[in-house]
């Protein structure tokens, strides 16, 4: 049977895409990527290797999530080079069909040791981990209700949406509001409270012990995203739950391998039953090629290093404090962050972009503008994330540059 070739529809697809992109540009929300090369051994220095003559050839990045500079750790690099030579590149399949190696099993074992939890499961990213865990549990626990902090990350929101279950949004970091909402619901239906430990855009920290107490009172499961905490908080860097001594009281801890661990991938640690349930029913785990062994081996090596990296953790937090103080002293509007994240409020998308561009092109400091929908409109900001290898000179240099731009230029 042949196909008719005349066109009866009126939709102009190209025009639709063009006009949507035009609106984004007019709002100052169009994302412009900064092309950078991180040179091993020189992080946080980056080089620009493109052809734009207005770009500096070398600059300092202030917005990398390689929080602990593990991307250039010599032990990790050696393990990865050896693994690559030993097993080659990709995993070769999904976890169920050819994609589980001894490296995957070893990483999951290491994660259980790190978080002191019975079982662990690795996903292809933190985003996929959140989506898969919440959508699987929310859909399959009969009549489940998910209580979600209003500032939760997009991956959690998407997971809850996909679960199709009922949801309640509680005010950000507000245990009283959570208590109010949960108290109104049927005590017998399954419940999950989903929140983050460190919120990466404001740098504030959840009232974890209060949330645990509410969860116990109302027989709810707790799910905490520690993506911006693992590697940096707690005696062995296992996160804020470790720091507070409550890892055993939270049901599910979710983390990433892509930030402080310096690789890519995501994971969960929980009871053997919860992990086996997500392993068995979670489509985002089952139907995708598993992480390459070289990445997995690198993650295991990195976690082993991080568990003993107490001095680097101390330096990271000292640098964050020094950066906040340098900004305060220059009357730069830092949000009251309780973590290593240092957000500077700008409050306008176009201005935020222009300040970021001037900071980079004129002063060789890189801090990407954070715009809607990552943050609410009118709260656009620059987000600084110091590492243990940022120096005092860099801290004062970026504070002076930002002060100058805010006062005199923009
Ligand atoms: N959870 C939070 C709070 C995040 O900020 C992010 C990413 O930025 C993710 C999850 C996703 O993690 P990943 O980058 O490993 O996909």
Coordinates of N, CA and C and ligand atoms in Angstrom, one line a residue, residues 125-127 130 153 155 196 200 225 227-228 254 256 259 265, ligand 1:
X125 N 22.4 7.3 36.7 CA 22.6 8.6 37.2 C 21.8 8.8 38.5
X126 N 22.0 9.9 39.2 CA 21.2 10.3 40.3 C 19.8 10.6 39.9
X127 N 19.7 11.3 38.8 CA 18.4 11.7 38.3 C 17.5 10.4 38.1
X130 N 16.5 8.7 41.4 CA 15.3 9.3 42.1 C 14.0 9.0 41.3
X153 N 14.2 18.4 44.2 CA 14.8 18.4 42.8 C 13.8 17.8 41.8
X155 N 14.2 15.6 39.6 CA 14.1 14.2 39.4 C 13.2 13.5 40.4
X196 N 15.4 16.3 50.6 CA 16.9 16.3 50.4 C 17.6 16.7 51.7
X200 N 20.7 22.3 47.1 CA 21.9 22.8 46.4 C 21.7 24.2 45.9
X225 N 17.5 12.4 49.7 CA 18.4 12.6 48.6 C 19.6 13.3 49.2
X227 N 22.5 13.8 47.5 CA 23.4 14.1 46.4 C 24.4 15.2 46.7
X228 N 24.0 16.2 47.3 CA 24.9 17.3 47.6 C 25.6 17.2 49.0
X254 N 19.5 8.1 49.1 CA 19.9 8.2 47.6 C 21.1 9.1 47.5
X256 N 24.6 10.3 44.6 CA 25.1 10.4 43.2 C 26.6 10.0 43.2
X259 N 29.1 13.8 41.6 CA 29.5 15.1 42.2 C 30.8 14.9 43.0
X265 N 26.7 8.5 37.7 CA 25.9 7.4 38.2 C 25.2 7.8 39.5
Ligands
LIG1 N1 19.2 15.2 43.2 C1 19.6 16.5 43.3 C2 19.2 17.2 44.6 C3 20.4 17.1 42.3 O1 20.8 18.4 42.5 C4 20.8 16.4 41.2 C5 21.6 16.9 40.1 O2 22.1 18.0 40.1 C6 20.3 15.0 41.1 C7 19.6 14.5 42.1 C8 20.7 14.2 39.9 O3 22.0 13.6 40.1 P1 22.8 13.3 38.8 O4 23.5 14.5 38.4 O5 23.7 12.2 39.3 O6 21.9 12.8 37.8

